Coordinates of C-alpha atoms and ligand atoms in Angstrom, one line a residue:
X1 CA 15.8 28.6 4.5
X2 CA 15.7 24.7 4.2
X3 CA 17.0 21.8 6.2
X4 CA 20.2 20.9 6.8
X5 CA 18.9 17.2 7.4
X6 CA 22.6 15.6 8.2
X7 CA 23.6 18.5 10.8
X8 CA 19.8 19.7 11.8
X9 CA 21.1 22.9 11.1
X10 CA 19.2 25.1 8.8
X11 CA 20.7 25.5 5.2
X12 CA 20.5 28.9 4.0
X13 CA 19.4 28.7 0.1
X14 CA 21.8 30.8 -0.6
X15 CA 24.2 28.3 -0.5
X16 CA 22.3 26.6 -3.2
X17 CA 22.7 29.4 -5.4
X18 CA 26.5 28.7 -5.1
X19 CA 26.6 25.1 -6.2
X20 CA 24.4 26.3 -8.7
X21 CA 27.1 29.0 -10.2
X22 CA 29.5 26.2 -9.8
X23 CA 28.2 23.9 -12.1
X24 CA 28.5 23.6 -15.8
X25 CA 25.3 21.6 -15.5
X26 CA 22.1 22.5 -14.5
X27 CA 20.7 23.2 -10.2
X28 CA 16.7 22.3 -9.7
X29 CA 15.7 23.4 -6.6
X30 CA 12.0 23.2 -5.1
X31 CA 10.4 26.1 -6.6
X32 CA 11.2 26.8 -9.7
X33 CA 9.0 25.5 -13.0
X34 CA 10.8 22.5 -14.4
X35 CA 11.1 21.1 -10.0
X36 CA 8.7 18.0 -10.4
X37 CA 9.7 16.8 -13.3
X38 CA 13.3 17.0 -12.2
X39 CA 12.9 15.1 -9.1
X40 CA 10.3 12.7 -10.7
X41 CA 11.6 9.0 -10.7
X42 CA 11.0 6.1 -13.5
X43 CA 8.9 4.6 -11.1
X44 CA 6.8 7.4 -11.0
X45 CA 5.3 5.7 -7.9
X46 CA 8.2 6.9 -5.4
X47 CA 6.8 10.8 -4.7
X48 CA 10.7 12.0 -3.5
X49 CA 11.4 14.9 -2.3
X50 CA 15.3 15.3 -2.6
X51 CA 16.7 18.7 -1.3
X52 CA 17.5 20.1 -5.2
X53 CA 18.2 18.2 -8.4
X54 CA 21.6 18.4 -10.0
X55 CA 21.6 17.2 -14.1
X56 CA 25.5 16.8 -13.8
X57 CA 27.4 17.3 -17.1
X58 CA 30.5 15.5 -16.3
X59 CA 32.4 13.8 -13.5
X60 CA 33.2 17.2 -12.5
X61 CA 30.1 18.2 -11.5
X62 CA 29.5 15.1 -9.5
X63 CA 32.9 15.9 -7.5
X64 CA 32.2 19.9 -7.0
X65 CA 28.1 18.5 -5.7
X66 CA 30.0 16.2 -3.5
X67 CA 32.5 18.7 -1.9
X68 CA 29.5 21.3 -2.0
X69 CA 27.7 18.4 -0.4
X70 CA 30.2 17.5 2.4
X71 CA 30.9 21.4 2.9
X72 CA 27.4 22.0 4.5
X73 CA 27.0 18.9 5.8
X74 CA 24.2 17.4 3.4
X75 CA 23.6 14.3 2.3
X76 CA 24.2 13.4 -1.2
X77 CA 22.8 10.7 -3.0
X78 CA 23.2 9.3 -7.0
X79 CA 19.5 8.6 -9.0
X80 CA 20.4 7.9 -12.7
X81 CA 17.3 6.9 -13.4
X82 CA 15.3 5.5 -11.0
X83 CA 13.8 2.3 -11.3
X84 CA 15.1 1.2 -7.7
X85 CA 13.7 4.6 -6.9
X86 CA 13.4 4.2 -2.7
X87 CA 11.8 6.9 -0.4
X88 CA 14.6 7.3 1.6
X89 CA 16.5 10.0 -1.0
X90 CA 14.3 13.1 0.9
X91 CA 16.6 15.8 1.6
X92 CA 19.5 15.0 -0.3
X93 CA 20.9 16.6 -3.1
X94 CA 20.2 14.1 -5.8
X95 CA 22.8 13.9 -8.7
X96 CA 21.4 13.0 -11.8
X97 CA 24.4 11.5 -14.0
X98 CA 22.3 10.8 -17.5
X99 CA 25.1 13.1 -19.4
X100 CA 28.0 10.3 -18.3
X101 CA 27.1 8.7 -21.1
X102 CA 30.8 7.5 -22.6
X103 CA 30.8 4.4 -23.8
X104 CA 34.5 2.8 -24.8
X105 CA 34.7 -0.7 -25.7
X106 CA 38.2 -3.4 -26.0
X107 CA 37.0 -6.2 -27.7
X108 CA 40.4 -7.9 -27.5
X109 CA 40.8 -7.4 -23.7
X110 CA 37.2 -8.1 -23.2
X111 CA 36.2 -5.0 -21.0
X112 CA 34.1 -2.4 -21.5
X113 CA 34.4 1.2 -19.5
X114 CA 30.8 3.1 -19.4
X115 CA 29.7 6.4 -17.8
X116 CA 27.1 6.6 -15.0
X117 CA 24.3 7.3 -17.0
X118 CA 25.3 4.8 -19.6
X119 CA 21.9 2.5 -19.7
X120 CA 22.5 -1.3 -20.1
X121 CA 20.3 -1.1 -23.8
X122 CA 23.1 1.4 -25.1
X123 CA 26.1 -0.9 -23.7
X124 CA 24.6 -4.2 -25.6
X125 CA 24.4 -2.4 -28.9
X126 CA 27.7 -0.7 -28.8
X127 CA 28.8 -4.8 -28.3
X128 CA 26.4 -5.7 -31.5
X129 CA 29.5 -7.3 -34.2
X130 CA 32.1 -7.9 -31.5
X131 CA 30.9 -11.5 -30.2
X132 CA 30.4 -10.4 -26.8
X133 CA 28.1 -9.4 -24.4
X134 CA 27.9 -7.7 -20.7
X135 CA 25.7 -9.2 -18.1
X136 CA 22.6 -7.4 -19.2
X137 CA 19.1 -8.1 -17.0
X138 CA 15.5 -8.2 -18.6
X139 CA 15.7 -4.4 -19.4
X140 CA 17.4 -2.7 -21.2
X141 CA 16.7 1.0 -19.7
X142 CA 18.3 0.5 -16.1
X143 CA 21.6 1.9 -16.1
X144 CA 25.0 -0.2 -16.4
X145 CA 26.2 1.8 -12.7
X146 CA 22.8 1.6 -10.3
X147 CA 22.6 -2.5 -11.7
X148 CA 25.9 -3.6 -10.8
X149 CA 26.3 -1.4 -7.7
X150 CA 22.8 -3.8 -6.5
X151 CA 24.8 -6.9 -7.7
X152 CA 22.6 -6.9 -11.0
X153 CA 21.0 -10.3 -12.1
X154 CA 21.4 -11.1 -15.7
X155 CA 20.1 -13.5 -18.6
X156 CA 23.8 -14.8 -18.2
X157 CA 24.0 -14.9 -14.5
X158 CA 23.8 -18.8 -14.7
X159 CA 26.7 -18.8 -17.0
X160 CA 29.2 -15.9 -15.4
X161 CA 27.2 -14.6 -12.3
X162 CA 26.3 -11.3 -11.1
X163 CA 27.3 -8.0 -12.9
X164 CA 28.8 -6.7 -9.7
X165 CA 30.9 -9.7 -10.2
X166 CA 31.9 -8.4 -13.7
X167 CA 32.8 -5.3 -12.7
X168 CA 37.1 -4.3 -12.4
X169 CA 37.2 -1.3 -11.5
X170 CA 35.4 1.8 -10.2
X171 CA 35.6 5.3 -10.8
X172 CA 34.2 7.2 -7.9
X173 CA 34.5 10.7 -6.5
X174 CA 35.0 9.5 -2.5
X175 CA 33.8 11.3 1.0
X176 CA 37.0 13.6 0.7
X177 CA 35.9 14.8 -2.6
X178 CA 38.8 13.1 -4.3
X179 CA 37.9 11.7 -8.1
X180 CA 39.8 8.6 -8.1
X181 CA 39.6 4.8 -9.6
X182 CA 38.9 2.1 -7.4
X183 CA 40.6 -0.9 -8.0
X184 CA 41.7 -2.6 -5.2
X185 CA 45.6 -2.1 -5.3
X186 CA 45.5 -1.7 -1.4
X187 CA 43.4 -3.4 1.4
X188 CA 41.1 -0.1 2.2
X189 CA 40.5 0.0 -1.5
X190 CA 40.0 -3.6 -2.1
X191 CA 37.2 -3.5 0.5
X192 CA 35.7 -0.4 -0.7
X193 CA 35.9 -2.1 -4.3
X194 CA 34.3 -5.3 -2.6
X195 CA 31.1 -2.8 -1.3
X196 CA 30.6 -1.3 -4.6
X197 CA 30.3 -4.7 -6.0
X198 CA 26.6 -5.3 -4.9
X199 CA 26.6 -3.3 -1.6
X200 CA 24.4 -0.4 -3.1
X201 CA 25.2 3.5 -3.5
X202 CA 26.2 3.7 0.3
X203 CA 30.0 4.5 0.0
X204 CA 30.6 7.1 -3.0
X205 CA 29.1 8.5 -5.9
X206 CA 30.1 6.6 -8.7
X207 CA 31.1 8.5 -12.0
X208 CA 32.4 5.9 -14.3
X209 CA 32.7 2.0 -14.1
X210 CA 35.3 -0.8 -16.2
X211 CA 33.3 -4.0 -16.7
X212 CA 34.6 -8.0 -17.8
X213 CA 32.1 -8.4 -20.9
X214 CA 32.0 -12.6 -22.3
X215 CA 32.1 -15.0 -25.5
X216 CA 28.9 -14.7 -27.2
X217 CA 29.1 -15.7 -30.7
X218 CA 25.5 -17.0 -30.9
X219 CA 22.8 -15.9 -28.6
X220 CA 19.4 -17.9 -29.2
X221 CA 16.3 -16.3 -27.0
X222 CA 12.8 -15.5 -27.2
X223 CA 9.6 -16.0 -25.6
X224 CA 6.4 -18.3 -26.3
X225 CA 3.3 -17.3 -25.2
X226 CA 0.6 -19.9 -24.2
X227 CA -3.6 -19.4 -22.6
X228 CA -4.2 -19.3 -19.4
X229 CA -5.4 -22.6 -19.3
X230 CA -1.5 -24.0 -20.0
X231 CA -0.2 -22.3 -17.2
X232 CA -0.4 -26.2 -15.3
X233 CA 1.6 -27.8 -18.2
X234 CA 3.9 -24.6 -18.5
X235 CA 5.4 -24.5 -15.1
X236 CA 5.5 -28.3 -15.2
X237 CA 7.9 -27.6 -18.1
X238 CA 9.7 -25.2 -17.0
X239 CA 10.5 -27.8 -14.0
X240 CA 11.3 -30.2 -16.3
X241 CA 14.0 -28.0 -18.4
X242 CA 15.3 -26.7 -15.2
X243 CA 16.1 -29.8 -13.4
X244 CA 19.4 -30.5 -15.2
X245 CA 19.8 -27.3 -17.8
X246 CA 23.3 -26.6 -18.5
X247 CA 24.8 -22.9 -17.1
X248 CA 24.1 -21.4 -21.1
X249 CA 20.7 -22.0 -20.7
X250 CA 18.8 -19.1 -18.8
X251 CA 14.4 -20.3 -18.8
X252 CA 11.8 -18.3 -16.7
X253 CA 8.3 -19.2 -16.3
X254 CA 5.6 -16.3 -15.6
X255 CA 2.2 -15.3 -15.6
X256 CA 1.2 -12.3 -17.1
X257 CA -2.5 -10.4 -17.0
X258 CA -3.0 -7.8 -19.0
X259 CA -4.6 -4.8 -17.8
X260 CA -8.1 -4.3 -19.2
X261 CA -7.1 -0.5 -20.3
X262 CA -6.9 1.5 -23.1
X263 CA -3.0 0.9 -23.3
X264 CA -3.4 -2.6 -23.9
X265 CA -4.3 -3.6 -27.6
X266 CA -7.8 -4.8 -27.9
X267 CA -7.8 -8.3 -28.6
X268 CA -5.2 -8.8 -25.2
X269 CA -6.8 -6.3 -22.8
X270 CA -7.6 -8.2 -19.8
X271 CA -6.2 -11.3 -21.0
X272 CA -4.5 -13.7 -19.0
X273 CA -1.1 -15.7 -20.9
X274 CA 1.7 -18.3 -19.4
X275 CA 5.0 -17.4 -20.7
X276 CA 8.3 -19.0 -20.9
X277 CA 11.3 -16.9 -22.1
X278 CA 14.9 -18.4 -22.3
X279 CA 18.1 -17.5 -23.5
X280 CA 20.8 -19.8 -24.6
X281 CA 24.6 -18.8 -25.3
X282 CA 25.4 -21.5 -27.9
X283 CA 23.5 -23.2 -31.3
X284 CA 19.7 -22.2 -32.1
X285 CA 19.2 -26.3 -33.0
X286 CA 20.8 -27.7 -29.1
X287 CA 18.5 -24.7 -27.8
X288 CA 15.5 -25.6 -29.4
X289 CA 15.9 -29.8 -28.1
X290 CA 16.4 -28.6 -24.5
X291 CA 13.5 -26.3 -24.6
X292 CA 10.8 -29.1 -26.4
X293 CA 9.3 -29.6 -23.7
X294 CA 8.0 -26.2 -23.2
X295 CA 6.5 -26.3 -27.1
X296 CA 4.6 -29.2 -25.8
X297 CA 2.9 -27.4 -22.7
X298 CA -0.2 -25.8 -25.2
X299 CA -0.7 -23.9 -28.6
X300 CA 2.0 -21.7 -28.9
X301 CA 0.2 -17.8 -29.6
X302 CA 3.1 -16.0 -29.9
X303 CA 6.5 -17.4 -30.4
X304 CA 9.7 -14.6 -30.9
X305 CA 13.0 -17.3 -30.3
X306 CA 15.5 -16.2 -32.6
X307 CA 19.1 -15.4 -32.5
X308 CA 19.7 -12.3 -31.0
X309 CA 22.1 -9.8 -31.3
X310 CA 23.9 -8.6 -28.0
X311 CA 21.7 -5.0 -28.4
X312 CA 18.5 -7.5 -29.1
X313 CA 18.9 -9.6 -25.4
X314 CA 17.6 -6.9 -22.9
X315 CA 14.3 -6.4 -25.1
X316 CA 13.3 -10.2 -25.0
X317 CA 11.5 -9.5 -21.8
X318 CA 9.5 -7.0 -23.5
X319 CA 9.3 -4.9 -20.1
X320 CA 8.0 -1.9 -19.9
X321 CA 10.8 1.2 -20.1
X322 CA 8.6 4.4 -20.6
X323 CA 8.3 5.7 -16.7
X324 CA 5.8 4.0 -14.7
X325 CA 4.2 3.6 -11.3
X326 CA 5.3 0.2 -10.6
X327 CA 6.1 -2.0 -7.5
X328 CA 8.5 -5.5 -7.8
X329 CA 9.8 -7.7 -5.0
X330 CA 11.2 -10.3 -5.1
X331 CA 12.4 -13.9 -3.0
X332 CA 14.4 -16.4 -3.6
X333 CA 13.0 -20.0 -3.6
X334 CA 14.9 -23.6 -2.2
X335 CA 12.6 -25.7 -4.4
X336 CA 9.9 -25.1 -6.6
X337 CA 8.2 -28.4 -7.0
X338 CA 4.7 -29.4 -8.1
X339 CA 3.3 -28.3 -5.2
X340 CA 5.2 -25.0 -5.2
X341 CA 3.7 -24.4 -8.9
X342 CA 0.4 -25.3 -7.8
X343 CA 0.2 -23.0 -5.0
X344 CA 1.3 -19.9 -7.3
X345 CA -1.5 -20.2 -9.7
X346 CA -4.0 -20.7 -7.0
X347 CA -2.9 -16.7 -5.4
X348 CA -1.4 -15.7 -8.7
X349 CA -3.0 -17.7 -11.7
X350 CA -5.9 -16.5 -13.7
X351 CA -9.8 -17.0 -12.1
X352 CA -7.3 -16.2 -8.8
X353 CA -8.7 -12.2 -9.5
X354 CA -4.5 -11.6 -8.0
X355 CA -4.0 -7.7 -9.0
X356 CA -0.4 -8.5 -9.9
X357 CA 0.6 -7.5 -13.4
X358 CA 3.3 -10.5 -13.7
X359 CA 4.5 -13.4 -11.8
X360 CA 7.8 -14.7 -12.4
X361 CA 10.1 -17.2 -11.3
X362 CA 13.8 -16.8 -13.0
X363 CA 15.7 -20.4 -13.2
X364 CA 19.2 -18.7 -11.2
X365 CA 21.7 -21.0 -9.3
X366 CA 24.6 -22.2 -12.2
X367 CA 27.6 -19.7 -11.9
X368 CA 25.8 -17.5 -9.1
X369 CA 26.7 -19.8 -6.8
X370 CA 30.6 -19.6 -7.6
X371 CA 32.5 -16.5 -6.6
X372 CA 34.0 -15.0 -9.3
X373 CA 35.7 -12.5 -7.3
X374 CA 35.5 -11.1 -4.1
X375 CA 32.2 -9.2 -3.9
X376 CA 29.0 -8.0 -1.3
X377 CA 26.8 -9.5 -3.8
X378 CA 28.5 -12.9 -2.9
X379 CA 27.0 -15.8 -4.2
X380 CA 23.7 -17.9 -3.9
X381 CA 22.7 -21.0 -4.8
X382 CA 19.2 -21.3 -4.4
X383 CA 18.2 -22.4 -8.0
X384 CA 15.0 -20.1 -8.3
X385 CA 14.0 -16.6 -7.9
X386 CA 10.4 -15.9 -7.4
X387 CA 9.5 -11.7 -8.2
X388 CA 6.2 -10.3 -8.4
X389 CA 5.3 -6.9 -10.7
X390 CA 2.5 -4.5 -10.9
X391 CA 1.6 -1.6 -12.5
X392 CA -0.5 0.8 -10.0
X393 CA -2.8 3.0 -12.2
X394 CA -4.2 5.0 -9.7
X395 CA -3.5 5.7 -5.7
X396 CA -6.5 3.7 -4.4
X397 CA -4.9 0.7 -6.2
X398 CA -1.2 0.7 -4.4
X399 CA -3.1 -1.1 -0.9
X400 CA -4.4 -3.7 -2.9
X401 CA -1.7 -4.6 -4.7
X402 CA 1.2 -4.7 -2.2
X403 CA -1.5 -6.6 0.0
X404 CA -1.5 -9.3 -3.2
X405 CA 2.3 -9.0 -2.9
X406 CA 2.5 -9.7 0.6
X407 CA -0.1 -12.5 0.2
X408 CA 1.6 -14.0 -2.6
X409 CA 5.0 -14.3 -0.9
X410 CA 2.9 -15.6 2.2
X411 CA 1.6 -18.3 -0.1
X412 CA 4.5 -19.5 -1.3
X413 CA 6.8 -19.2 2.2
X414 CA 7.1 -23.1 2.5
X415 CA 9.5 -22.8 -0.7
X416 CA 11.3 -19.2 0.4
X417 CA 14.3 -18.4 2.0
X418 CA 13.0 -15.1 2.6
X419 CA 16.4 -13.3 1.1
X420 CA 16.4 -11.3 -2.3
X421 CA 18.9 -10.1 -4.4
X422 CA 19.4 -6.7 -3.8
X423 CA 17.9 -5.0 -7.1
X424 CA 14.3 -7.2 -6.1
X425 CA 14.1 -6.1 -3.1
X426 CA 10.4 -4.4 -1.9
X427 CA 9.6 -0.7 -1.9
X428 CA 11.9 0.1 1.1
X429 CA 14.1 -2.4 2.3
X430 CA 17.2 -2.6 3.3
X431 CA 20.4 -4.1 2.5
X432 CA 19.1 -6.2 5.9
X433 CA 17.1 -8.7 3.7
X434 CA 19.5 -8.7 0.9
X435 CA 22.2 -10.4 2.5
X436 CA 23.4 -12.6 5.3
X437 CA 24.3 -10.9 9.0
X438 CA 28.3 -11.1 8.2
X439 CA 27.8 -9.3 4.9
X440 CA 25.8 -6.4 6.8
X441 CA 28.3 -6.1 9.0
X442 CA 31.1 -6.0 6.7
X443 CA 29.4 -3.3 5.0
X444 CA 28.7 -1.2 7.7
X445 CA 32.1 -1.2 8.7
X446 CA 33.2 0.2 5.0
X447 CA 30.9 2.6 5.4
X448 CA 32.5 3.8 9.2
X449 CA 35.6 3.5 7.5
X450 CA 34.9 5.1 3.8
X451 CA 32.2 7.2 5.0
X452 CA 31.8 8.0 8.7
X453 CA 29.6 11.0 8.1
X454 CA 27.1 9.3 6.4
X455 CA 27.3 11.8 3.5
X456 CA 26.3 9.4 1.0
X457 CA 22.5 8.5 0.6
X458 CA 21.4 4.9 -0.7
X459 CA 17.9 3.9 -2.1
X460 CA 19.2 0.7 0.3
X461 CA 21.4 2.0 3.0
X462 CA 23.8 -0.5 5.3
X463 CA 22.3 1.0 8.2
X464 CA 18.8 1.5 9.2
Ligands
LIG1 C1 11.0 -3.4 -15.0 C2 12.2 -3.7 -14.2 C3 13.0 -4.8 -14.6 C4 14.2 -5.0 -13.9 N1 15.0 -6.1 -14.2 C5 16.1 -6.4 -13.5 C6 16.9 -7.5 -13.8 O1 16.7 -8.3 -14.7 N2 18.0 -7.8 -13.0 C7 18.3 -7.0 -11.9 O2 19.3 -7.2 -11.2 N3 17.5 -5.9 -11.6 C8 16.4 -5.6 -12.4 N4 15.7 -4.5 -12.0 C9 16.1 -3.7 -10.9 C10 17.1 -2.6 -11.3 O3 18.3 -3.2 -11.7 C11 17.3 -1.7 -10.2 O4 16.2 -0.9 -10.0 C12 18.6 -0.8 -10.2 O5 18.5 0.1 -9.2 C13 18.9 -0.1 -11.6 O6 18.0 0.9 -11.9 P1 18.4 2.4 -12.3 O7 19.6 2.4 -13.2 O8 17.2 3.1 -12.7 O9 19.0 3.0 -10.9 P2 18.4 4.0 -9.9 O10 17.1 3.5 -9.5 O11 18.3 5.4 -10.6 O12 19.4 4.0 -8.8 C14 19.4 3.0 -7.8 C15 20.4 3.3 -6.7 O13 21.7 2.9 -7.2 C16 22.6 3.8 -6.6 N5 23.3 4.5 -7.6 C17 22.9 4.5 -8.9 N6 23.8 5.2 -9.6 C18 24.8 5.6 -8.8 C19 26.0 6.3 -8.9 N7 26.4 6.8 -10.0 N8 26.7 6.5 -7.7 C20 26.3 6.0 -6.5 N9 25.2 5.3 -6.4 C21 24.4 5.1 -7.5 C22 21.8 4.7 -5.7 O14 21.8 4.2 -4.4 C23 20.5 4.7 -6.3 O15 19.4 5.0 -5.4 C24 14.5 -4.2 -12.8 C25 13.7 -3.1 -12.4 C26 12.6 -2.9 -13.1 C27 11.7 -1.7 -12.7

């Protein structure tokens, strides 16, 4: 016997054995040998206990878990990969959808329709030759689906805004168990479509998605890589190229320390670098004169600007994408002046002894303060985003380093508005911080209305 978490009523494992016969895919359930690898997130961090694994093998799958799901009164819950990997997932069946992986692509009409396991690294080289690109982030292993259903913010936000905003139509199978596109042909659907653009995995499991993809016949990026000792001059560039850049031109500033471990290279373990990374969507030569300022910060030790392919754009950040135990939160910032920049390297800078892997602050506002179309993900015009990342190597080191989170979001409050997009918010958070009251409540009521068993399962649910 295990828990029947939605109804309290105990589960009889039986039952599991009869979703299992029902699949063409495959049923892990606690017990048997391959169990913690299957239930193991990326972020190897999260230690989740969902109630059994499902590896769908097509859409079908997903709609026979749900009904299976909804028959015994379970909670069910999407995870393609988990990056945003939340512990709130314990106890529902978790649907893997890694074999969704279809990929079709309509250069002409611009739109692109990808699987649920489809990851955004896979999308950008099926574009490679076609002059476009999707609103891919800064890696390239999160999935297309579990982006744009946290509003997803991309190298290209500034120009088009979010991916949720990109996104025409979804295919989801629904709380009735019916496998259906979404596409906002009649009010009920158009605010279901609305949640799904940004509002999280709260209202359906989501099997298939049609996304807007953009002109891109020359895409100039990179990053330069600078000592510690320019991080002063570095952020006062970065200000400087941000102050009037035009929407094409993406720049982030960061700090980076390099653990000193055995994974790291010798010469950079336990190094300390500034870094600026940038992308343009127009000529290498008009790139390179808006972004002279930043070659004049310091000696330049690394420097990878080049034009990119569309497949070439999500690698830039040189993140890491083999599973890890990491923590990331983010906030958005109202101003980051001189005094903002000097108050980040003092908590976060090197000699600050900050336990943070990387400290970031992305140059947003542009086109993400526009609404493209109706969406949860909404707009924002804040024109920075401030986001901290750490690796945790072992337990012992998971207190310190949300308490360096925690202070380094403390430090720099004066400049905050406290919100986040969705996809940066902190270990588990709510939709609550994400977005404003009216936007909660809106959700919410799709979810009464789409959902009023609560048989779906977010990472980020509507309601606490
Ligand atoms: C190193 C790193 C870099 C990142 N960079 C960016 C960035 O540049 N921009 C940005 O916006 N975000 C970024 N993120 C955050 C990332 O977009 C989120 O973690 C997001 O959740 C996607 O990750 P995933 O595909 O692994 O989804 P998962 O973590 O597997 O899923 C996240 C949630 O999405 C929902 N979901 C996913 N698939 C489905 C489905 N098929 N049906 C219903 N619900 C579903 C579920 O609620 C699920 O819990 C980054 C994260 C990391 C760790």
């Amino acid at each position: 016997m295990t828990t029947d978490l939605a109804a309290g009523a105990p589960l009889d494992t039986s039952a599991l054995d009869e979703l299992r016969a029902a699949l063409t895919g495959t049923l892990v359930a606690p017990g048997d040998p391959a169990w913690d690898a299957a239930r193991l997130p990326w972020n190897v961090l999260v230690d989740q206990r969902p109630l059994a694994v499902v590896q769908a093998a097509d859409a079908h799958d997903v709609a026979v878990t749900v009904r299976w799901a909804a028959a015994h009164h379970v909670p069910v819950t999407a995870q393609p990969n988990g990056h945003g990997a939340s512990r709130l997932l314990d106890g529902a069946v978790l649907v893997r959808t890694t074999a969704l992986d279809d990929i079709w692509v309509d250069a002409d009409a611009r739109v692109a329709r990808v699987g649920a396991g489809v990851r955004w690294g896979d999308l950008q080289v099926a574009l490679d030759g076609t002059g476009l690109t999707g609103l891919v982030g800064s890696n390239p292993d999160v999935t297309v689906v579990g982006y744009c259903l946290g509003g997803g913010l991309s190298w290209f936000s500034r120009a088009h805004g979010t991916g949720a905003g990109s996104v025409r139509a979804v295919e989801v199978v629904d709380a009735t168990g019916t496998h259906r596109w979404v596409r906002g042909d009649d009010p009920a659907d158009a605010d279901l479509l609305w949640a799904l653009r940004g509002g999280g995995g709260d209202f359906a499991l989501v099997t298939a998605v049609e996304l807007d993809l953009f002109p891109a016949p020359q895409v100039y990026g990179g990053l330069l890589a600078f000592p510690a000792e320019a991080a002063p001059a570095v952020l006062r560039a970065f200000r400087q190229i941000t102050r009037d850049a035009p929407e094409a031109l993406t720049t982030w500033a960061a700090v980076l320390h390099l653990p000193d471990a055995p994974v790291v290279p010798e010469p950079m373990r336990g190094l300390s670098l500034a870094l600026l990374l940038a992308t343009y969507l127009g000529d290498p030569g008009e790139a390179e004169r808006l972004l002279a300022p930043a070659r004049a910060a310091g000696p330049v030790l690394r420097d990878t600007f080049r034009p990119l392919a569309p497949g070439e754009v999500g690698l830039l950040a040189e993140e890491p994408v083999d599973p890890s135990p990491a923590v990331l939160a983010g906030t958005r910032l109202h101003t980051f002046d001189e005094a903002a920049a000097a108050r980040l390297l003092e908590v976060a800078g090197a000699g600050s002894g900050t336990p943070l892997m990387q400290v970031q602050v992305r140059h947003v506002g542009g086109a993400l303060a526009r609404e493209r179309v109706p969406s949860a993900a909404g707009t924002a015009d804040e024109p920075y985003l401030l986001s901290g990342l750490a690796i945790v190597p072992v337990p012992e080191a998971y207190g310190p380093v949300t308490g360096a989170l925690d202070g380094l979001f403390a430090a720099m409050d004066p400049w905050s508005t406290g919100t986040a997009p969705l996809t940066f918010l902190d270990r588990d958070e709510t939709v609550a911080r994400a977005y404003p009251p009216a936007t909660v409540d809106r959700l919410r009521a799709v979810k009464a209305a789409v959902d009023p068993a609560g048989l779906f399962r977010s990472n980020r649910p509507v309601n606490p």
